[in-house]
Coordinates of C-alpha atoms and ligand atoms in Angstrom, one line a residue:
M7 CA 49.4 96.3 -126.4
T8 CA 45.8 97.3 -127.3
E9 CA 43.5 98.7 -124.6
P10 CA 40.5 96.6 -123.8
S11 CA 37.1 98.1 -124.2
P12 CA 35.8 99.3 -120.8
S13 CA 32.3 97.8 -121.5
T14 CA 32.8 94.6 -119.5
K15 CA 31.0 94.9 -116.2
I16 CA 33.1 95.1 -113.0
T17 CA 31.2 92.1 -111.6
T18 CA 32.1 90.0 -114.6
L19 CA 35.7 90.9 -114.1
L20 CA 35.6 90.2 -110.3
R21 CA 34.3 86.7 -111.1
L22 CA 37.8 85.9 -112.3
V23 CA 39.3 86.5 -108.9
L24 CA 36.5 86.1 -106.3
P25 CA 36.5 82.2 -106.3
I26 CA 40.2 82.3 -105.4
F27 CA 39.4 84.7 -102.5
R28 CA 36.7 82.4 -101.4
E29 CA 38.9 79.3 -101.6
H30 CA 41.5 81.0 -99.3
W31 CA 39.1 82.7 -96.9
L32 CA 40.7 81.3 -93.8
R33 CA 44.2 82.4 -94.7
L34 CA 42.9 85.9 -95.6
G35 CA 40.7 86.1 -92.5
C36 CA 43.7 85.3 -90.2
G37 CA 45.9 87.8 -92.2
F38 CA 43.5 90.7 -91.9
L39 CA 42.8 89.9 -88.3
A40 CA 46.6 90.2 -87.6
L41 CA 46.7 93.4 -89.6
I42 CA 43.8 95.0 -87.6
V43 CA 45.3 93.9 -84.3
V44 CA 48.7 95.5 -85.3
D45 CA 46.8 98.7 -86.1
F46 CA 45.1 98.8 -82.7
L47 CA 48.3 97.9 -80.8
Q48 CA 50.1 100.7 -82.6
L49 CA 47.4 103.1 -81.4
I50 CA 47.8 102.0 -77.8
I51 CA 51.5 103.0 -77.7
P52 CA 50.7 106.8 -77.6
R53 CA 48.4 106.1 -74.6
F54 CA 51.3 104.8 -72.7
V55 CA 53.4 107.7 -73.7
K56 CA 50.6 110.1 -72.6
T57 CA 50.4 108.5 -69.2
A58 CA 54.2 108.7 -68.8
V59 CA 54.4 112.4 -69.9
D60 CA 51.5 113.4 -67.7
A61 CA 53.0 111.7 -64.7
L62 CA 56.4 113.4 -65.4
S63 CA 54.9 116.8 -65.9
T64 CA 52.9 116.7 -62.7
G65 CA 55.9 115.3 -60.9
A66 CA 54.0 112.1 -59.8
A67 CA 56.2 109.7 -61.8
T68 CA 58.0 106.9 -60.0
S69 CA 60.9 105.0 -61.6
S70 CA 59.0 101.7 -61.2
Q71 CA 56.0 103.2 -63.0
L72 CA 58.2 104.4 -65.8
L73 CA 59.9 101.0 -66.0
E74 CA 56.5 99.3 -66.2
L75 CA 55.3 101.7 -69.0
S76 CA 58.5 101.2 -71.1
G77 CA 58.2 97.4 -70.5
A78 CA 54.6 97.5 -71.9
V79 CA 55.7 99.6 -74.9
C80 CA 58.5 97.0 -75.6
L81 CA 56.1 94.1 -75.3
V82 CA 53.6 95.7 -77.6
A83 CA 56.4 96.4 -80.1
V84 CA 57.4 92.8 -80.1
I85 CA 53.9 91.5 -80.6
V86 CA 53.4 94.1 -83.4
A87 CA 56.6 92.8 -85.2
L88 CA 55.4 89.2 -84.9
L89 CA 51.9 90.0 -86.2
R90 CA 53.4 92.1 -89.0
F91 CA 55.3 89.1 -90.1
I92 CA 52.2 86.9 -90.0
W93 CA 50.0 89.2 -92.0
R94 CA 52.6 89.8 -94.6
Y95 CA 53.2 86.1 -95.0
L96 CA 49.5 85.3 -95.2
I97 CA 48.2 88.2 -97.3
I98 CA 51.1 88.8 -99.7
G99 CA 51.5 85.0 -99.9
F100 CA 47.8 84.9 -101.0
S101 CA 48.4 87.4 -103.7
R102 CA 51.2 85.2 -105.1
I103 CA 48.9 82.2 -105.1
L104 CA 46.3 84.2 -106.9
E105 CA 48.8 85.3 -109.5
K106 CA 49.9 81.7 -110.0
K107 CA 46.3 80.5 -110.5
L108 CA 45.6 83.2 -113.0
R109 CA 48.9 82.5 -114.9
D110 CA 48.1 78.8 -115.0
R111 CA 44.6 79.5 -116.3
L112 CA 46.0 81.9 -119.0
F113 CA 48.7 79.3 -120.1
T114 CA 46.1 76.5 -120.3
H115 CA 43.8 78.8 -122.3
V116 CA 46.5 79.9 -124.7
L117 CA 47.6 76.3 -125.3
R118 CA 44.1 75.4 -126.4
M119 CA 44.0 78.1 -129.0
D120 CA 44.5 77.4 -132.8
P121 CA 46.8 79.1 -135.3
P122 CA 44.3 81.9 -136.2
F123 CA 44.5 83.1 -132.6
F124 CA 48.3 83.3 -132.8
E125 CA 48.0 85.4 -136.0
R126 CA 45.8 87.9 -134.0
W127 CA 48.0 87.9 -130.8
T128 CA 51.7 88.4 -131.0
T129 CA 54.1 86.6 -128.6
G130 CA 55.0 90.1 -127.2
D131 CA 51.3 90.7 -126.3
L132 CA 50.9 87.4 -124.6
M133 CA 54.2 87.8 -122.7
A134 CA 53.1 91.3 -121.6
H135 CA 49.8 89.8 -120.3
A136 CA 51.7 87.1 -118.4
S137 CA 54.0 89.5 -116.8
N138 CA 52.7 93.1 -116.5
D139 CA 49.0 92.5 -116.2
L140 CA 49.3 89.6 -113.7
N141 CA 51.7 91.7 -111.7
A142 CA 49.3 94.6 -111.6
I143 CA 46.5 92.3 -110.4
Q144 CA 48.8 90.7 -107.8
M145 CA 49.7 94.2 -106.5
A146 CA 46.1 95.3 -106.3
C147 CA 44.9 92.1 -104.5
G148 CA 48.0 92.0 -102.2
M149 CA 49.5 95.4 -101.2
G150 CA 46.5 97.3 -102.5
L151 CA 44.0 95.5 -100.3
V152 CA 46.4 95.6 -97.3
A153 CA 46.9 99.3 -97.7
S154 CA 43.2 100.0 -98.0
V155 CA 42.2 98.0 -95.0
D156 CA 45.1 99.4 -93.0
A157 CA 44.3 103.0 -94.1
L158 CA 40.7 102.6 -93.2
V159 CA 41.3 101.1 -89.7
M160 CA 44.2 103.3 -88.9
S161 CA 42.7 106.5 -90.0
S162 CA 39.3 105.9 -88.4
A163 CA 40.9 104.8 -85.1
A164 CA 43.4 107.6 -85.0
L165 CA 40.6 110.0 -85.7
V166 CA 38.5 108.7 -82.9
F167 CA 41.5 109.0 -80.5
M168 CA 42.2 112.5 -81.7
L169 CA 38.6 113.6 -81.5
A170 CA 38.5 112.2 -77.9
I171 CA 41.4 114.5 -77.0
S172 CA 40.1 117.6 -78.8
V173 CA 37.5 118.1 -81.6
K174 CA 38.7 121.6 -82.5
L175 CA 42.4 120.6 -82.6
T176 CA 41.5 117.6 -84.8
L177 CA 39.7 119.8 -87.3
I178 CA 42.6 122.1 -87.5
A179 CA 45.2 119.4 -87.9
L180 CA 43.1 117.8 -90.7
L181 CA 43.0 121.0 -92.8
P182 CA 46.0 120.1 -95.0
M183 CA 45.1 116.5 -95.5
P184 CA 43.0 116.8 -98.6
L185 CA 46.0 118.3 -100.3
L186 CA 48.0 115.3 -99.3
I187 CA 45.5 112.9 -100.9
I188 CA 45.4 114.9 -104.1
C189 CA 49.2 115.2 -104.4
T190 CA 49.7 111.4 -103.9
R191 CA 46.9 110.6 -106.3
I192 CA 48.5 112.7 -109.0
L193 CA 52.1 111.8 -108.4
S194 CA 51.5 108.0 -108.0
G195 CA 49.4 108.2 -111.2
R196 CA 52.4 109.7 -113.0
L197 CA 54.6 107.2 -111.3
H198 CA 52.6 104.2 -112.6
H199 CA 52.5 105.7 -116.1
R200 CA 56.3 106.2 -116.1
F201 CA 56.8 102.8 -114.6
N202 CA 54.8 101.2 -117.4
L203 CA 57.0 103.1 -119.9
V204 CA 60.1 101.7 -118.1
Q205 CA 58.8 98.2 -118.4
E206 CA 57.9 98.6 -122.1
Q207 CA 61.4 99.9 -122.8
F208 CA 62.9 97.1 -120.9
S209 CA 60.9 94.6 -123.0
L210 CA 62.0 96.4 -126.2
L211 CA 65.6 96.1 -125.0
T212 CA 65.5 92.4 -124.1
E213 CA 63.5 91.6 -127.3
F214 CA 66.1 93.4 -129.3
A215 CA 68.9 91.5 -127.6
R216 CA 67.0 88.2 -128.1
A217 CA 66.3 88.9 -131.8
T218 CA 69.9 89.9 -132.4
L219 CA 71.3 86.7 -130.8
V220 CA 68.8 84.5 -132.6
S221 CA 69.8 86.0 -136.0
I222 CA 73.5 86.4 -135.2
R223 CA 74.6 84.5 -138.3
L224 CA 72.6 86.8 -140.5
I225 CA 73.9 89.9 -138.8
K226 CA 77.5 88.7 -139.3
G227 CA 76.7 87.8 -142.9
Y228 CA 75.5 91.3 -143.6
T229 CA 78.2 92.9 -141.3
L230 CA 75.6 94.7 -139.3
E231 CA 77.3 94.4 -135.9
R232 CA 78.0 98.1 -135.6
F233 CA 74.5 99.0 -136.7
Q234 CA 73.0 96.7 -134.1
E235 CA 75.4 98.0 -131.5
Q236 CA 74.2 101.6 -132.1
R237 CA 70.5 100.6 -131.9
F238 CA 71.1 98.7 -128.7
H239 CA 73.0 101.7 -127.3
A240 CA 70.1 104.0 -128.2
L241 CA 67.5 101.7 -126.6
G242 CA 69.6 101.5 -123.5
E243 CA 69.8 105.3 -123.3
Q244 CA 66.0 105.6 -123.6
Y245 CA 65.6 103.0 -120.8
V246 CA 67.9 105.0 -118.5
R247 CA 66.1 108.3 -119.3
S248 CA 62.7 106.7 -118.3
N249 CA 64.2 105.3 -115.2
L250 CA 65.5 108.7 -114.2
K251 CA 62.0 110.1 -114.6
V252 CA 60.6 107.5 -112.3
A253 CA 63.3 108.3 -109.8
A254 CA 62.4 112.0 -110.0
I255 CA 58.7 111.4 -109.3
Q256 CA 59.6 109.0 -106.4
G257 CA 62.0 111.7 -105.1
L258 CA 59.1 114.2 -105.1
L259 CA 56.5 112.0 -103.5
F260 CA 58.0 111.6 -100.1
P261 CA 59.3 115.2 -99.6
I262 CA 55.8 116.6 -100.5
A263 CA 54.1 114.2 -98.1
T264 CA 56.5 115.2 -95.3
L265 CA 56.1 118.9 -96.2
I266 CA 52.3 118.6 -95.9
G267 CA 52.6 116.6 -92.7
N268 CA 54.8 119.3 -91.3
I269 CA 52.3 122.0 -92.2
A270 CA 49.7 120.0 -90.2
M271 CA 52.3 119.8 -87.4
L272 CA 52.9 123.5 -87.5
L273 CA 49.1 124.2 -87.1
L274 CA 49.0 121.7 -84.3
L275 CA 52.0 123.3 -82.4
Y276 CA 50.5 126.7 -82.8
Y277 CA 46.9 125.9 -81.8
G278 CA 47.6 122.9 -79.6
G279 CA 50.3 124.7 -77.7
A280 CA 47.8 127.4 -77.0
L281 CA 45.3 124.8 -75.6
V282 CA 48.0 123.4 -73.4
I283 CA 48.9 126.9 -72.1
E284 CA 45.2 127.5 -71.4
S285 CA 45.2 124.1 -69.6
Q286 CA 42.4 122.8 -71.8
I287 CA 44.4 119.7 -72.5
S288 CA 47.3 118.1 -70.7
I289 CA 50.9 117.9 -72.0
G290 CA 50.5 114.1 -72.3
S291 CA 47.4 114.5 -74.4
F292 CA 49.2 116.9 -76.6
V293 CA 52.1 114.5 -77.1
A294 CA 49.7 111.6 -77.8
F295 CA 47.9 113.8 -80.3
V296 CA 51.1 114.5 -82.2
S297 CA 51.7 110.7 -82.5
Y298 CA 48.2 110.2 -83.8
L299 CA 48.7 112.9 -86.4
Y300 CA 51.8 111.1 -87.6
M301 CA 49.8 107.9 -87.8
L302 CA 47.2 109.7 -90.0
I303 CA 49.8 110.8 -92.6
W304 CA 50.5 107.3 -94.0
P305 CA 46.7 106.4 -94.5
M306 CA 46.2 109.7 -96.3
M307 CA 49.0 109.0 -98.7
A308 CA 47.7 105.4 -99.1
I309 CA 44.3 106.6 -100.3
G310 CA 45.8 108.2 -103.4
W311 CA 48.2 105.3 -104.0
V312 CA 45.5 102.6 -103.5
A313 CA 43.1 104.4 -105.9
N314 CA 45.8 104.1 -108.6
L315 CA 46.6 100.5 -107.8
A316 CA 42.9 99.5 -108.0
Q317 CA 42.5 101.3 -111.3
R318 CA 45.5 99.6 -112.8
G319 CA 44.3 96.2 -111.4
V320 CA 40.9 96.6 -113.0
T321 CA 42.4 97.6 -116.4
S322 CA 44.7 94.5 -116.3
L323 CA 41.8 92.3 -115.2
R324 CA 39.9 93.6 -118.2
R325 CA 42.8 92.7 -120.6
I326 CA 43.1 89.2 -119.1
H327 CA 39.3 88.8 -119.3
R328 CA 39.4 89.7 -123.0
L329 CA 42.1 87.1 -123.6
L330 CA 40.3 84.4 -121.7
S331 CA 37.1 85.2 -123.7
E332 CA 38.8 84.2 -127.0
Q333 CA 37.6 80.9 -128.3
P334 CA 39.2 78.6 -130.8
T335 CA 37.6 79.0 -134.3
V336 CA 38.1 75.3 -135.3
S337 CA 35.0 73.4 -134.1
T338 CA 35.4 70.1 -132.3
G339 CA 33.0 67.3 -132.0
V340 CA 32.7 64.5 -129.5
A341 CA 35.3 61.8 -129.1
L342 CA 34.1 58.4 -130.5
A343 CA 34.5 55.2 -128.6
A344 CA 36.5 53.9 -131.6
P345 CA 37.8 56.1 -134.4
P346 CA 36.0 55.4 -137.7
V347 CA 37.6 52.9 -140.0
A348 CA 37.5 53.3 -143.8
P349 CA 40.2 52.8 -146.5
T350 CA 40.0 56.4 -147.7
V351 CA 41.4 58.5 -144.9
Y352 CA 40.3 61.9 -146.2
S353 CA 37.8 63.1 -148.7
C354 CA 37.6 66.7 -149.8
R355 CA 34.3 67.7 -151.4
S356 CA 34.3 71.0 -153.2
L357 CA 36.7 72.1 -150.5
T358 CA 37.0 75.9 -150.5
F359 CA 39.0 77.8 -148.0
A360 CA 40.2 81.4 -147.3
Y361 CA 42.4 82.6 -144.4
G362 CA 40.5 84.7 -141.7
A363 CA 38.4 87.5 -143.1
S364 CA 40.1 87.4 -146.5
V365 CA 37.8 87.0 -149.5
R366 CA 40.5 85.5 -151.7
P367 CA 40.2 81.7 -151.5
V368 CA 43.4 79.9 -151.2
L369 CA 41.8 76.6 -152.0
S370 CA 38.7 76.5 -154.3
G371 CA 36.3 73.7 -155.2
M372 CA 38.8 70.9 -154.4
D373 CA 37.6 67.3 -154.9
L374 CA 40.1 64.8 -153.6
E375 CA 40.3 61.3 -152.1
I376 CA 43.4 60.7 -149.9
G377 CA 44.7 57.2 -148.9
P378 CA 45.7 54.5 -148.6
G379 CA 49.2 54.5 -150.2
L380 CA 51.7 57.1 -151.1
M381 CA 50.2 60.2 -152.6
G382 CA 52.4 63.0 -153.9
M383 CA 51.4 66.6 -154.2
T384 CA 53.2 69.3 -156.1
G385 CA 52.5 72.7 -157.7
R386 CA 53.8 76.2 -158.0
T387 CA 54.9 78.0 -154.8
G388 CA 51.9 79.6 -153.1
S389 CA 49.4 77.2 -154.8
G390 CA 48.0 76.0 -151.4
K391 CA 49.8 72.8 -150.6
S392 CA 50.8 73.7 -147.1
T393 CA 47.4 75.1 -146.5
L394 CA 45.8 71.8 -147.4
C395 CA 48.1 70.0 -145.0
K396 CA 47.2 72.3 -142.2
L397 CA 43.5 71.8 -142.9
L398 CA 44.0 68.0 -142.6
L399 CA 45.5 68.7 -139.2
R400 CA 42.5 70.9 -138.3
M401 CA 44.6 74.0 -137.7
Y402 CA 42.1 76.3 -139.4
P403 CA 38.3 76.1 -139.5
V404 CA 36.5 74.5 -142.6
A405 CA 32.8 74.8 -143.4
D406 CA 30.6 71.7 -142.8
G407 CA 30.3 69.2 -145.6
M408 CA 33.7 69.9 -147.2
L409 CA 36.2 67.7 -145.4
Y410 CA 35.5 64.1 -144.3
F411 CA 37.8 61.8 -142.2
R412 CA 36.9 58.2 -142.9
G413 CA 33.5 59.1 -144.0
Q414 CA 32.7 61.5 -141.1
D415 CA 32.5 65.2 -141.3
V416 CA 35.6 66.5 -139.5
N417 CA 33.6 69.1 -137.7
Q418 CA 31.8 66.3 -135.9
L419 CA 35.0 64.6 -134.8
S420 CA 37.1 65.3 -131.8
Q421 CA 40.2 67.3 -132.8
D422 CA 42.5 65.3 -130.5
Q423 CA 41.3 62.0 -131.7
L424 CA 41.8 63.1 -135.3
R425 CA 45.2 64.6 -134.7
Q426 CA 46.3 61.4 -133.0
C427 CA 45.8 59.6 -136.3
I428 CA 48.3 61.9 -138.1
A429 CA 52.0 62.4 -137.9
Y430 CA 53.1 65.7 -139.4
V431 CA 56.4 67.0 -140.7
G432 CA 56.2 70.7 -141.4
Q433 CA 57.9 72.7 -144.0
E434 CA 60.2 74.2 -141.4
S435 CA 61.7 71.7 -138.9
V436 CA 61.1 72.6 -135.3
L437 CA 63.8 71.4 -133.0
F438 CA 64.7 72.1 -129.4
A439 CA 68.0 72.7 -127.6
D440 CA 68.0 69.2 -126.2
T441 CA 69.6 65.8 -127.0
I442 CA 69.0 64.1 -130.3
A443 CA 67.1 61.2 -128.6
N444 CA 64.7 63.6 -126.8
N445 CA 64.1 65.5 -130.0
I446 CA 63.1 62.3 -131.8
A447 CA 61.0 61.0 -128.9
F448 CA 59.1 64.3 -128.6
G449 CA 55.8 62.9 -129.8
R450 CA 56.3 59.6 -127.8
P451 CA 58.4 60.3 -124.7
E452 CA 58.0 56.7 -123.5
A453 CA 59.8 55.3 -126.6
T454 CA 62.8 53.0 -125.9
A455 CA 66.3 53.6 -127.2
A456 CA 65.9 50.8 -129.7
E457 CA 62.7 52.3 -131.1
I458 CA 64.3 55.7 -131.4
E459 CA 67.2 54.2 -133.3
A460 CA 64.9 52.3 -135.6
A461 CA 63.1 55.5 -136.4
A462 CA 66.4 57.3 -137.1
Q463 CA 67.5 54.4 -139.4
A464 CA 64.2 54.7 -141.3
A465 CA 64.8 58.4 -141.7
A466 CA 68.4 57.7 -142.9
I467 CA 69.9 59.9 -140.1
D468 CA 71.3 57.1 -137.9
A469 CA 74.7 57.0 -139.7
D470 CA 75.0 60.8 -139.2
I471 CA 74.2 60.5 -135.5
Q472 CA 76.8 57.9 -135.0
T473 CA 79.5 60.3 -136.1
F474 CA 78.5 63.0 -133.4
T475 CA 80.3 63.0 -130.1
G476 CA 77.8 61.7 -127.7
G477 CA 75.7 60.0 -130.4
Y478 CA 72.0 60.1 -129.5
Q479 CA 72.9 62.0 -126.3
A480 CA 74.5 64.9 -128.3
I481 CA 72.9 68.3 -127.6
I482 CA 72.0 69.9 -130.9
G483 CA 72.0 73.6 -129.8
E484 CA 69.2 76.1 -130.0
R485 CA 66.7 75.2 -132.8
G486 CA 69.2 72.6 -133.9
V487 CA 72.0 75.0 -135.0
K488 CA 74.6 72.3 -134.8
L489 CA 73.0 70.3 -137.5
S490 CA 72.9 70.8 -141.3
G491 CA 69.6 71.7 -143.0
G492 CA 69.2 68.1 -144.3
Q493 CA 70.0 66.6 -140.9
R494 CA 67.4 68.8 -139.3
Q495 CA 64.8 67.7 -141.8
R496 CA 65.6 64.0 -141.3
L497 CA 65.5 64.4 -137.5
A498 CA 62.0 65.9 -137.8
L499 CA 61.0 63.0 -140.1
A500 CA 62.4 60.4 -137.6
R501 CA 60.2 62.1 -134.9
A502 CA 57.1 61.6 -137.0
L503 CA 58.0 58.0 -138.0
L504 CA 58.5 57.1 -134.3
C505 CA 54.9 58.2 -133.6
D506 CA 53.7 55.3 -135.9
R507 CA 50.3 56.8 -136.8
P508 CA 48.0 55.7 -139.6
M509 CA 48.7 58.7 -141.7
L510 CA 51.9 60.7 -142.4
V511 CA 51.9 64.2 -143.8
I512 CA 55.3 65.4 -145.1
D513 CA 55.1 69.0 -146.2
D514 CA 58.1 69.6 -148.5
A515 CA 60.4 68.3 -145.7
L516 CA 62.9 66.4 -147.9
S517 CA 63.9 69.5 -149.9
A518 CA 67.4 69.8 -148.4
I519 CA 68.4 66.2 -148.8
D520 CA 70.7 65.0 -151.6
V521 CA 69.5 62.6 -154.3
E522 CA 71.3 59.6 -152.8
T523 CA 70.0 60.1 -149.2
E524 CA 66.6 61.0 -150.6
H525 CA 66.3 57.5 -152.1
Q526 CA 67.2 55.9 -148.7
V527 CA 64.7 58.1 -146.9
L528 CA 61.9 57.1 -149.3
Q529 CA 62.7 53.4 -148.9
G530 CA 62.6 53.9 -145.1
I531 CA 59.2 55.6 -145.3
L532 CA 57.8 53.0 -147.6
A533 CA 59.1 50.2 -145.4
T534 CA 57.7 51.7 -142.2
L535 CA 54.4 52.7 -143.6
Q536 CA 53.1 49.5 -145.1
G537 CA 49.3 49.8 -145.5
K538 CA 49.3 53.3 -144.2
T539 CA 48.6 56.6 -145.9
V540 CA 51.3 59.1 -146.8
L541 CA 50.8 62.5 -148.2
L542 CA 54.1 63.8 -149.6
V543 CA 54.4 67.4 -150.7
S544 CA 57.5 67.9 -152.9
H545 CA 58.9 69.8 -155.8
R546 CA 61.3 67.0 -156.6
V547 CA 60.5 64.7 -159.5
N548 CA 62.8 62.0 -158.1
V549 CA 60.5 61.8 -155.0
L550 CA 57.3 62.2 -156.9
R551 CA 57.9 59.4 -159.4
H552 CA 57.7 56.8 -156.5
C553 CA 54.2 57.9 -155.6
D554 CA 51.1 55.9 -156.4
R555 CA 49.4 59.1 -157.5
I556 CA 50.5 62.7 -157.9
V557 CA 48.2 65.7 -157.5
L558 CA 49.1 68.9 -159.3
L559 CA 47.8 72.1 -157.7
D560 CA 47.6 75.5 -159.3
A561 CA 46.2 78.6 -157.6
G562 CA 44.3 76.5 -155.1
R563 CA 42.7 74.1 -157.7
I564 CA 43.6 70.6 -158.7
V565 CA 44.7 70.8 -162.3
E566 CA 45.9 67.2 -162.8
Q567 CA 46.0 63.8 -161.0
G568 CA 47.7 60.6 -161.9
R569 CA 51.0 58.7 -162.0
H570 CA 54.3 60.2 -163.0
Q571 CA 54.0 59.0 -166.6
E572 CA 50.4 60.3 -166.9
L573 CA 51.3 63.7 -165.6
L574 CA 54.1 64.2 -168.2
A575 CA 51.4 65.5 -170.6
N576 CA 51.0 68.5 -168.3
P577 CA 53.2 71.4 -169.5
F578 CA 54.0 72.6 -165.9
Y579 CA 55.0 69.1 -164.8
Q580 CA 56.9 68.5 -168.0
A581 CA 58.8 71.7 -167.6
M582 CA 59.6 70.8 -164.0
V583 CA 60.9 67.3 -165.1
E584 CA 63.1 68.7 -167.9
K585 CA 64.5 71.4 -165.7
Q586 CA 65.5 68.9 -163.0
Q587 CA 67.0 66.5 -165.5
N588 CA 69.1 69.2 -167.0
D589 CA 70.3 70.3 -163.5
A590 CA 71.2 66.7 -162.6
Ligands
LIG28 N1 48.4 82.2 -142.2 C1 48.1 82.8 -143.4 N2 47.3 83.9 -143.4 C2 47.0 84.4 -144.6 N3 47.4 83.9 -145.8 C3 48.2 82.9 -145.8 C4 48.6 82.2 -144.6 N4 49.4 81.2 -144.9 C5 49.5 81.1 -146.2 N5 48.8 82.2 -146.8 C6 48.6 82.4 -148.2 O1 48.0 81.3 -148.8 C7 48.6 81.0 -150.1 C8 49.0 79.5 -150.1 O2 50.1 79.3 -149.2 P1 50.7 77.9 -149.0 O3 51.7 78.0 -147.8 O4 49.6 76.9 -148.8 O5 51.4 77.6 -150.3 P2 52.3 76.4 -150.8 O6 51.7 75.8 -151.9 O7 52.6 75.5 -149.6 O8 53.7 77.1 -151.2 P3 55.2 76.6 -151.1 O9 55.5 75.7 -152.2 O10 56.0 77.9 -151.3 O11 55.4 76.0 -149.7 C9 49.7 82.0 -150.3 O12 49.3 83.0 -151.2 C10 50.0 82.6 -148.9 O13 50.3 83.9 -149.0
LIG29 MG1 54.3 75.1 -148.5

């Protein structure tokens, strides 16, 4: 994961979370009130103990007085327990709500992005943001905030009580405290760093397992099981080693804190004891002082820990801010009350396109009218056919004046409105581990069973589905592993046909179908799409010869356009026809 630049102002970053704080002010207010009351109640207990010890040491204690005092201590302890539950529930609950709101926002934002964004950000990066960064922000806004308020209230109140007993003794007892702050700051910094490493290694491990399982057929095909096993074993070992380092630092943190606390206690015993002997303070005050000192150790540790939590929270907030600042590159116009109507669906005028910052154009100076009817497109691999299909779907940005949808510049049209006019079957079929029916109805979840069947018949997949156990309710496995390549392609086609949109773009999605079935599929498409526009990318002459017009691309340029017979004059097309006839 790349580190964000630290230039974004902290106020800009806080704007991401402050509205959520404001929205839940009542919840937070009650939570912090409970927290502060707990702190004060805890500070009262040593006062009771002081009274009891003083009464005992002077011999004035009665059993009823002791009973009363212990009853009071019990009561305070019960109230403290109850209030602790309340603040935890309210404040930690708030931090979870905050995390959810940020996660929702992130998800919505990522869904709005276009393919160039997903070429810049890997899935791993996005998943890390959704887990590690949100977690760090949740910790900072939950436990971090609690610990800082708690430390502030506890330490100042404990200090006041201590100072009231003896100023000199307080100063002496505080001597080792800066050391405690420094040690926790350093150690918890190390701990966070190590902890991040552990998390990174855990994601490497899970990602490796995922990638292995997804490509299990390939691994078996190349007999790589042992190799994968060894790599998995090595990754697991690294993970354990990192975890042991975390355990070592955790193991150091508490003993060091206790050690420093005990040094303070030693100083207190030595100098405080002397004060008791000289009768400058009572034994009760001395005992109370010891309790206050114990209460001061946790806030001193918390200062170092909270500083690290806050730092991590801000870094994560910065990363999230950077992600949320990304904007789609494909421009979008306003939605029209009624989409424009014109017989020609698309016009390309000197359409030139290059991916991202690349200077090499993938399409150059392309003039083309698409629709109505069945238009074929073919050309060498890498000649730009899929790129053109993606541009029609507005996946990548195009300059003004190059691409028109029914006479309107696409940059002035609403993306959603335009995409709703096109059904698209990509070069690789995307299927889900769900039933066949749900896979077909993906683009139109409200479709009836009869409509789904009709679409499957048009895509010539119905007969295959009837042979599966469960028929349309059969589950097809992850990414459709239980289907053949040709079945997967026809299922994806049925999905597009069911959407019943004015234009259908099929990007080489009939390549794995035999000649017989291919003919059926074509008939199905032609029957369903009367009066509509179909752009059919294919390398198969048998498919192309049915087209009203065929466009031949080479290196991003149109080299020929016409019917099958007319194109036979072109050497590339002629060679393709001859090769396929010989193969047949
Ligand atoms: N996302 C991308 N970023 C950068 N370059 C790309 C991207 N997608 C495709 N290209 C490049 O654009 C060129 C055209 O690719 P395209 O997928 O349009 O070819 P095609 O005609 O569909 O080929 P095929 O017949 O093999 O499917 C290729 O040189 C390819 O390397
Ligand atoms: Mg392609």
